[in-house]
């Protein structure tokens, strides 16, 4: 979601739709998208990766016979990767397929129609491109729509698409489904960390759920362009639905960019800074990015999950002992978001949370 350090963090200046650019069938992409500063794009896109992102099975976490072993797997996945695929998460394939279809239909609408729900000046919500704040800034090969979904009072219906006709209804259901996964997962993560579960789960029950739908058109020069610049997410975690079978998401693991292979019916769980802070640095919020493909488009639906605004984000009490002093300050989610939006360019945000 983040990564570039823009000057004005509250708004984004309009740039061309990448989807429209892609439809021009250019042989070369405009220089604003060329990332020859990023050696790693060129070197890893085509490489085969032997390392695999861990797979966690929610039914095994629930079943008392397999719980202990699966909890250990979850704990290790959060510590060593900060990202994993979650299967049997309890949300129906129908809900996932439905949201996928609505998203596809939305991006397939003519540009003029999509612009009915465009970002308004001073806001990051709506259809457009995220965090574009200068004419010189390098751009990602990505169009997106970003919407606050829960709590219901946060919904800005002015920019919730009414076309396709079932979009709103699907997003309503989908956001509640993602909350269900978030709460369940939080309980198991807390069990893995051996910290108190009740308060944390309640905070995610009442939490903030913000959804970003990404569209990555085919790109004539995928080895010189980023779909999404490398970044670390800031929420508790993000739940990512890969909408097809074209890989695009990559995570940085031990200095190598590893593809997260799309897995039908799975949800990718990616730790954000809030979990890193809560676990006093034990769980890592990984750096990740999206790459693009020469002939194939790709879509993803990413739900950013936060505890409620009054929840205190700080290292869990149980993890603070002799030899493990707190590494981060404790602030409410509201203050945390305030710090994020007012952070100084060129100064890593997470460092402002360190003691
Ligand atoms: C994001 C993100 C990756 C993807 O939206 O924060 O990391 O594959 N997306 O779309
Ligand atoms: Ni992200």
Tab-separated table of C-alpha atoms and ligand atoms in Angstrom:
chain	number	residue	atom	x	y	z
A	1	UNK	CA	0.000	0.000	0.000
A	2	UNK	CA	2.793	2.347	0.909
A	3	UNK	CA	6.401	2.695	0.119
A	4	UNK	CA	6.870	5.896	-1.799
A	5	UNK	CA	7.320	8.811	0.547
A	6	UNK	CA	5.041	11.472	-0.840
A	7	UNK	CA	4.988	15.052	0.381
A	8	UNK	CA	1.280	15.414	0.925
A	9	UNK	CA	0.097	12.194	2.457
A	10	UNK	CA	-3.588	12.986	2.488
A	11	UNK	CA	-4.187	13.224	-1.196
A	12	UNK	CA	-3.081	11.997	-4.518
A	13	UNK	CA	-2.798	13.937	-7.787
A	14	UNK	CA	-4.603	12.447	-10.760
A	15	UNK	CA	-2.484	10.538	-13.262
A	16	UNK	CA	-3.601	8.641	-16.368
A	17	UNK	CA	-5.412	5.369	-15.987
A	18	UNK	CA	-2.903	2.597	-16.620
A	19	UNK	CA	-5.684	0.511	-18.070
A	20	UNK	CA	-6.203	3.194	-20.745
A	21	UNK	CA	-2.458	3.388	-21.374
A	22	UNK	CA	-2.305	-0.366	-21.771
A	23	UNK	CA	-5.165	-0.287	-24.263
A	24	UNK	CA	-3.063	1.924	-26.568
A	25	UNK	CA	-0.878	-1.125	-27.282
A	26	UNK	CA	2.330	0.889	-26.930
A	27	UNK	CA	5.596	-0.832	-27.654
A	28	UNK	CA	7.367	0.994	-24.859
A	29	UNK	CA	5.941	2.380	-21.645
A	30	UNK	CA	6.273	6.115	-20.825
A	31	UNK	CA	9.402	7.002	-18.867
A	32	UNK	CA	7.433	7.813	-15.706
A	33	UNK	CA	6.907	4.089	-15.266
A	34	UNK	CA	10.430	2.905	-16.027
A	35	UNK	CA	12.167	1.659	-12.881
A	36	UNK	CA	15.686	1.048	-14.039
A	37	UNK	CA	16.688	2.138	-10.537
A	38	UNK	CA	15.381	-1.245	-9.379
A	39	UNK	CA	17.885	-3.867	-10.412
A	40	UNK	CA	15.844	-6.566	-8.672
A	41	UNK	CA	12.872	-6.234	-11.005
A	42	UNK	CA	15.064	-7.151	-13.952
A	43	UNK	CA	16.817	-9.982	-12.178
A	44	UNK	CA	13.993	-11.848	-10.463
A	45	UNK	CA	10.862	-11.671	-12.543
A	46	UNK	CA	11.713	-14.697	-14.624
A	47	UNK	CA	13.590	-16.718	-11.998
A	48	UNK	CA	12.149	-19.908	-10.594
A	49	UNK	CA	11.895	-19.921	-6.844
A	50	UNK	CA	12.335	-22.981	-4.751
A	51	UNK	CA	11.245	-21.399	-1.497
A	52	UNK	CA	7.516	-21.561	-0.780
A	53	UNK	CA	5.352	-19.280	1.316
A	54	UNK	CA	3.903	-21.357	4.230
A	55	UNK	CA	0.410	-22.799	4.102
A	56	UNK	CA	-1.843	-22.683	7.163
A	57	UNK	CA	-5.069	-24.671	7.468
A	58	UNK	CA	-7.699	-23.011	9.660
A	59	UNK	CA	-9.619	-26.264	10.241
A	60	UNK	CA	-6.454	-27.703	11.792
A	61	UNK	CA	-6.230	-24.701	14.089
A	62	UNK	CA	-9.796	-25.274	15.205
A	63	UNK	CA	-9.620	-29.043	15.679
A	64	UNK	CA	-8.249	-29.821	19.143
A	65	UNK	CA	-6.309	-32.863	17.889
A	66	UNK	CA	-4.277	-30.913	15.351
A	67	UNK	CA	-4.321	-27.512	17.051
A	68	UNK	CA	-0.986	-27.660	18.831
A	69	UNK	CA	0.976	-28.618	15.713
A	70	UNK	CA	-0.799	-26.115	13.473
A	71	UNK	CA	-0.328	-23.326	16.040
A	72	UNK	CA	3.396	-24.005	15.955
A	73	UNK	CA	3.320	-23.792	12.161
A	74	UNK	CA	1.428	-20.511	12.350
A	75	UNK	CA	3.852	-19.115	14.910
A	76	UNK	CA	6.830	-20.089	12.763
A	77	UNK	CA	5.205	-18.645	9.621
A	78	UNK	CA	4.614	-15.304	11.366
A	79	UNK	CA	8.145	-15.201	12.756
A	80	UNK	CA	10.071	-16.346	9.721
A	81	UNK	CA	7.964	-15.040	6.836
A	82	UNK	CA	5.291	-12.634	8.045
A	83	UNK	CA	3.176	-13.934	5.178
A	84	UNK	CA	1.306	-17.168	4.540
A	85	UNK	CA	-1.550	-18.699	2.586
A	86	UNK	CA	-4.633	-19.489	4.636
A	87	UNK	CA	-6.921	-22.300	3.490
A	88	UNK	CA	-10.212	-23.587	4.903
A	89	UNK	CA	-10.748	-20.146	6.431
A	90	UNK	CA	-14.496	-20.603	6.677
A	91	UNK	CA	-15.532	-18.040	4.072
A	92	UNK	CA	-17.458	-19.574	1.206
A	93	UNK	CA	-15.978	-19.813	-2.268
A	94	UNK	CA	-19.166	-18.185	-3.412
A	95	UNK	CA	-18.453	-14.973	-1.492
A	96	UNK	CA	-14.888	-14.831	-2.813
A	97	UNK	CA	-15.957	-15.589	-6.388
A	98	UNK	CA	-18.713	-13.056	-6.179
A	99	UNK	CA	-16.437	-10.215	-5.043
A	100	UNK	CA	-13.926	-11.233	-7.678
A	101	UNK	CA	-16.595	-11.016	-10.371
A	102	UNK	CA	-17.861	-7.619	-9.197
A	103	UNK	CA	-14.324	-6.262	-9.154
A	104	UNK	CA	-13.691	-7.526	-12.651
A	105	UNK	CA	-16.942	-5.990	-13.897
A	106	UNK	CA	-16.052	-2.701	-12.231
A	107	UNK	CA	-12.639	-2.438	-13.888
A	108	UNK	CA	-14.191	-3.508	-17.199
A	109	UNK	CA	-16.501	-0.469	-17.187
A	110	UNK	CA	-15.610	2.449	-19.488
A	111	UNK	CA	-13.239	4.931	-17.868
A	112	UNK	CA	-15.879	7.655	-17.773
A	113	UNK	CA	-18.195	5.421	-15.780
A	114	UNK	CA	-15.461	4.422	-13.301
A	115	UNK	CA	-14.641	8.089	-12.799
A	116	UNK	CA	-18.046	8.601	-11.219
A	117	UNK	CA	-16.360	7.108	-8.159
A	118	UNK	CA	-12.993	8.813	-8.562
A	119	UNK	CA	-10.869	10.054	-5.641
A	120	UNK	CA	-11.888	13.546	-4.616
A	121	UNK	CA	-9.211	16.170	-3.920
A	122	UNK	CA	-7.917	15.694	-0.392
A	123	UNK	CA	-8.945	12.064	-0.166
A	124	UNK	CA	-7.321	8.736	-0.871
A	125	UNK	CA	-10.604	6.897	-1.132
A	126	UNK	CA	-12.161	6.073	-4.454
A	127	UNK	CA	-11.022	5.092	-7.904
A	128	UNK	CA	-7.588	6.248	-9.061
A	129	UNK	CA	-3.941	5.689	-8.212
A	130	UNK	CA	-2.612	5.838	-4.675
A	131	UNK	CA	-0.138	8.326	-3.282
A	132	UNK	CA	0.862	10.291	-6.347
A	133	UNK	CA	2.153	13.603	-5.058
A	134	UNK	CA	4.598	14.984	-7.570
A	135	UNK	CA	4.968	15.203	-11.309
A	136	UNK	CA	8.416	13.593	-11.064
A	137	UNK	CA	7.378	10.622	-8.970
A	138	UNK	CA	7.824	7.205	-10.582
A	139	UNK	CA	4.490	5.521	-11.140
A	140	UNK	CA	3.235	2.001	-10.669
A	141	UNK	CA	1.478	0.014	-13.379
A	142	UNK	CA	-1.673	-0.141	-11.325
A	143	UNK	CA	-5.178	1.286	-11.154
A	144	UNK	CA	-7.130	0.816	-7.976
A	145	UNK	CA	-10.200	1.625	-5.981
A	146	UNK	CA	-9.848	2.096	-2.237
A	147	UNK	CA	-12.930	1.992	0.008
A	148	UNK	CA	-13.522	2.007	3.743
A	149	UNK	CA	-15.924	-0.843	4.469
A	150	UNK	CA	-16.212	-1.307	8.249
A	151	UNK	CA	-17.394	-0.016	10.634
A	152	UNK	CA	-20.464	0.845	8.590
A	153	UNK	CA	-20.325	4.523	9.699
A	154	UNK	CA	-16.960	4.837	7.934
A	155	UNK	CA	-18.453	4.005	4.549
A	156	UNK	CA	-18.279	6.866	2.138
A	157	UNK	CA	-21.130	5.793	-0.101
A	158	UNK	CA	-20.570	8.659	-2.509
A	159	UNK	CA	-17.645	6.714	-3.900
A	160	UNK	CA	-19.017	3.198	-3.457
A	161	UNK	CA	-19.751	2.110	-7.029
A	162	UNK	CA	-23.374	1.502	-7.919
A	163	UNK	CA	-22.273	-0.109	-11.118
A	164	UNK	CA	-21.978	-3.103	-11.483
A	165	UNK	CA	-25.359	-3.255	-9.754
A	166	UNK	CA	-24.393	-5.908	-7.215
A	167	UNK	CA	-21.073	-4.320	-6.268
A	168	UNK	CA	-22.185	-2.676	-3.016
A	169	UNK	CA	-24.057	-5.689	-1.764
A	170	UNK	CA	-21.080	-7.936	-2.519
A	171	UNK	CA	-18.626	-5.603	-0.815
A	172	UNK	CA	-20.846	-5.398	2.244
A	173	UNK	CA	-20.900	-9.172	2.551
A	174	UNK	CA	-17.234	-9.563	1.641
A	175	UNK	CA	-16.064	-7.086	4.266
A	176	UNK	CA	-17.990	-8.948	6.961
A	177	UNK	CA	-16.483	-12.210	5.758
A	178	UNK	CA	-12.985	-10.737	5.968
A	179	UNK	CA	-13.709	-9.522	9.485
A	180	UNK	CA	-14.697	-13.060	10.436
A	181	UNK	CA	-11.340	-14.365	9.190
A	182	UNK	CA	-9.501	-11.520	10.917
A	183	UNK	CA	-11.073	-12.212	14.299
A	184	UNK	CA	-10.496	-15.970	14.088
A	185	UNK	CA	-6.935	-15.505	12.980
A	186	UNK	CA	-6.235	-12.965	15.694
A	187	UNK	CA	-7.255	-15.472	18.317
A	188	UNK	CA	-4.838	-18.075	16.965
A	189	UNK	CA	-2.023	-15.583	16.566
A	190	UNK	CA	-2.514	-14.495	20.159
A	191	UNK	CA	-2.491	-18.152	21.244
A	192	UNK	CA	0.741	-18.661	19.286
A	193	UNK	CA	2.260	-15.648	21.018
A	194	UNK	CA	0.822	-16.774	24.356
A	195	UNK	CA	-0.795	-13.427	25.003
A	196	UNK	CA	-4.301	-12.515	26.147
A	197	UNK	CA	-6.795	-13.161	23.328
A	198	UNK	CA	-10.080	-11.648	24.491
A	199	UNK	CA	-9.300	-7.954	24.293
A	200	UNK	CA	-7.438	-8.289	21.025
A	201	UNK	CA	-10.261	-10.250	19.380
A	202	UNK	CA	-12.783	-7.678	20.609
A	203	UNK	CA	-10.647	-4.932	19.059
A	204	UNK	CA	-10.779	-6.693	15.685
A	205	UNK	CA	-14.531	-7.357	16.071
A	206	UNK	CA	-14.936	-3.576	16.287
A	207	UNK	CA	-12.024	-2.949	13.950
A	208	UNK	CA	-11.470	-0.986	10.756
A	209	UNK	CA	-11.609	-2.812	7.446
A	210	UNK	CA	-10.460	-0.935	4.372
A	211	UNK	CA	-10.437	-2.541	0.985
A	212	UNK	CA	-8.184	-1.860	-1.940
A	213	UNK	CA	-8.912	-3.473	-5.282
A	214	UNK	CA	-5.934	-3.508	-7.594
A	215	UNK	CA	-5.921	-3.857	-11.344
A	216	UNK	CA	-2.649	-4.573	-13.138
A	217	UNK	CA	-3.029	-4.489	-16.936
A	218	UNK	CA	-0.623	-6.372	-19.210
A	219	UNK	CA	2.577	-4.384	-19.604
A	220	UNK	CA	4.822	-4.316	-22.693
A	221	UNK	CA	7.979	-4.026	-20.530
A	222	UNK	CA	7.310	-5.936	-17.307
A	223	UNK	CA	11.003	-6.251	-16.455
A	224	UNK	CA	11.356	-2.459	-16.161
A	225	UNK	CA	8.109	-1.601	-14.379
A	226	UNK	CA	6.601	-2.191	-10.920
A	227	UNK	CA	2.953	-3.108	-10.408
A	228	UNK	CA	3.272	-1.903	-6.853
A	229	UNK	CA	6.449	-0.414	-5.376
A	230	UNK	CA	8.067	-2.433	-2.535
A	231	UNK	CA	6.438	-1.500	0.764
A	232	UNK	CA	5.405	-2.743	4.186
A	233	UNK	CA	1.721	-2.590	5.132
A	234	UNK	CA	0.803	-0.636	8.254
A	235	UNK	CA	-2.344	-2.365	9.626
A	236	UNK	CA	-2.533	-5.410	11.855
A	237	UNK	CA	-2.496	-7.516	8.733
A	238	UNK	CA	-3.797	-7.556	5.191
A	239	UNK	CA	-5.954	-10.314	3.719
A	240	UNK	CA	-5.243	-10.604	0.018
A	241	UNK	CA	-7.362	-12.393	-2.520
A	242	UNK	CA	-5.493	-13.152	-5.725
A	243	UNK	CA	-8.168	-13.091	-8.389
A	244	UNK	CA	-6.737	-15.379	-11.021
A	245	UNK	CA	-3.830	-17.686	-11.665
A	246	UNK	CA	-1.262	-15.134	-12.806
A	247	UNK	CA	1.369	-14.664	-10.089
A	248	UNK	CA	2.271	-11.062	-9.291
A	249	UNK	CA	2.702	-10.683	-5.543
A	250	UNK	CA	6.268	-11.109	-4.298
A	251	UNK	CA	7.649	-11.071	-0.791
A	252	UNK	CA	11.234	-10.283	0.188
A	253	UNK	CA	12.667	-13.260	2.045
A	254	UNK	CA	16.332	-13.363	3.062
A	255	UNK	CA	17.194	-10.865	0.354
A	256	UNK	CA	15.296	-12.684	-2.429
A	257	UNK	CA	11.972	-11.820	-4.001
A	258	UNK	CA	9.708	-14.863	-3.793
A	259	UNK	CA	6.467	-15.199	-5.732
A	260	UNK	CA	3.297	-15.980	-3.796
A	261	UNK	CA	1.676	-18.459	-6.163
A	262	UNK	CA	-2.079	-17.929	-6.422
A	263	UNK	CA	-3.974	-20.773	-4.787
A	264	UNK	CA	-7.651	-21.137	-5.573
A	265	UNK	CA	-9.851	-20.433	-2.526
A	266	UNK	CA	-6.938	-19.350	-0.309
A	267	UNK	CA	-6.464	-15.953	1.289
A	268	UNK	CA	-2.936	-14.583	1.619
A	269	UNK	CA	-2.271	-13.169	5.082
A	270	UNK	CA	0.390	-10.484	5.210
A	271	UNK	CA	1.467	-9.052	8.569
A	272	UNK	CA	1.460	-5.303	9.028
A	273	UNK	CA	3.332	-3.038	11.409
A	274	UNK	CA	0.691	-3.177	14.134
A	275	UNK	CA	1.280	-6.912	14.590
A	276	UNK	CA	5.019	-6.377	14.502
A	277	UNK	CA	4.694	-3.838	17.314
A	278	UNK	CA	2.250	-5.974	19.300
A	279	UNK	CA	4.609	-8.946	19.153
A	280	UNK	CA	7.513	-6.684	20.169
A	281	UNK	CA	9.235	-7.396	16.875
A	282	UNK	CA	8.861	-11.171	17.020
A	283	UNK	CA	6.475	-11.267	14.056
A	284	UNK	CA	7.790	-9.475	11.002
A	285	UNK	CA	5.815	-7.247	8.676
A	286	UNK	CA	7.462	-8.233	5.398
A	287	UNK	CA	8.406	-6.046	2.493
A	288	UNK	CA	6.396	-6.998	-0.564
A	289	UNK	CA	5.596	-5.714	-4.027
A	290	UNK	CA	3.661	-6.596	-7.154
A	291	UNK	CA	5.226	-7.275	-10.542
A	292	UNK	CA	3.380	-7.241	-13.847
A	293	UNK	CA	3.045	-9.543	-16.813
A	294	UNK	CA	3.569	-9.017	-20.535
A	295	UNK	CA	0.397	-10.641	-21.766
A	296	UNK	CA	-1.834	-11.146	-18.748
A	297	UNK	CA	-3.798	-8.779	-16.605
A	298	UNK	CA	-4.147	-9.419	-12.864
A	299	UNK	CA	-6.498	-8.314	-10.109
A	300	UNK	CA	-6.188	-8.522	-6.339
A	301	UNK	CA	-8.532	-7.544	-3.521
A	302	UNK	CA	-6.708	-6.490	-0.370
A	303	UNK	CA	-8.441	-5.974	2.978
A	304	UNK	CA	-6.449	-3.929	5.488
A	305	UNK	CA	-7.497	-4.980	8.993
A	306	UNK	CA	-6.999	-2.701	12.020
A	307	UNK	CA	-8.088	-2.988	15.644
A	308	UNK	CA	-10.597	-0.284	16.624
A	309	UNK	CA	-9.380	3.303	16.967
A	310	UNK	CA	-9.198	3.295	20.769
A	311	UNK	CA	-7.184	0.055	20.991
A	312	UNK	CA	-3.719	0.557	22.437
A	313	UNK	CA	-1.022	-0.629	20.066
A	314	UNK	CA	2.153	-1.526	21.888
A	315	UNK	CA	4.218	-4.580	22.812
A	316	UNK	CA	1.982	-7.111	24.616
A	317	UNK	CA	2.586	-7.092	28.357
A	318	UNK	CA	3.263	-10.837	28.474
A	319	UNK	CA	6.169	-10.445	26.061
A	320	UNK	CA	7.966	-7.855	28.129
A	321	UNK	CA	10.361	-9.486	30.494
A	322	UNK	CA	13.891	-9.275	31.708
A	323	UNK	CA	16.031	-9.395	28.603
A	324	UNK	CA	13.116	-8.417	26.318
A	325	UNK	CA	12.407	-4.767	27.016
A	326	UNK	CA	9.693	-3.066	24.952
A	327	UNK	CA	11.047	-1.950	21.595
A	328	UNK	CA	8.071	0.213	20.679
A	329	UNK	CA	5.935	2.894	22.255
A	330	UNK	CA	2.294	2.298	23.081
A	331	UNK	CA	-0.206	4.522	21.273
A	332	UNK	CA	-3.858	4.166	20.293
A	333	UNK	CA	-4.699	3.113	16.738
A	334	UNK	CA	-5.978	6.637	16.210
A	335	UNK	CA	-2.648	8.148	17.293
A	336	UNK	CA	-0.770	5.549	15.281
A	337	UNK	CA	-2.634	6.524	12.099
A	338	UNK	CA	-2.046	10.182	12.921
A	339	UNK	CA	1.702	9.523	13.161
A	340	UNK	CA	1.600	7.676	9.890
A	341	UNK	CA	-0.148	10.424	7.958
A	342	UNK	CA	2.068	13.104	9.468
A	343	UNK	CA	5.321	11.216	9.107
A	344	UNK	CA	8.321	12.993	7.632
A	345	UNK	CA	9.435	12.048	4.152
A	346	UNK	CA	12.702	10.100	4.110
A	347	UNK	CA	12.259	8.970	7.712
A	348	UNK	CA	11.036	5.374	8.076
A	349	UNK	CA	7.644	5.448	9.741
A	350	UNK	CA	8.324	2.427	11.961
A	351	UNK	CA	11.275	4.254	13.503
A	352	UNK	CA	8.905	6.884	14.885
A	353	UNK	CA	7.243	4.083	16.891
A	354	UNK	CA	10.506	2.817	18.369
A	355	UNK	CA	11.534	3.624	21.883
B	1	LIG	C1	-1.283	-3.803	-1.335
B	1	LIG	C2	-0.479	-4.915	-1.886
B	1	LIG	C3	-0.190	-6.600	-3.588
B	1	LIG	C4	-0.888	-7.193	-4.754
B	1	LIG	O1	-2.320	-3.449	-1.965
B	1	LIG	O2	-0.885	-3.299	-0.267
B	1	LIG	O3	0.543	-5.222	-1.358
B	1	LIG	O4	-0.442	-8.247	-5.191
B	1	LIG	N1	-0.926	-5.539	-3.000
B	1	LIG	O5	-1.841	-6.594	-5.262
B	2	LIG	NI1	0.759	-4.254	0.553
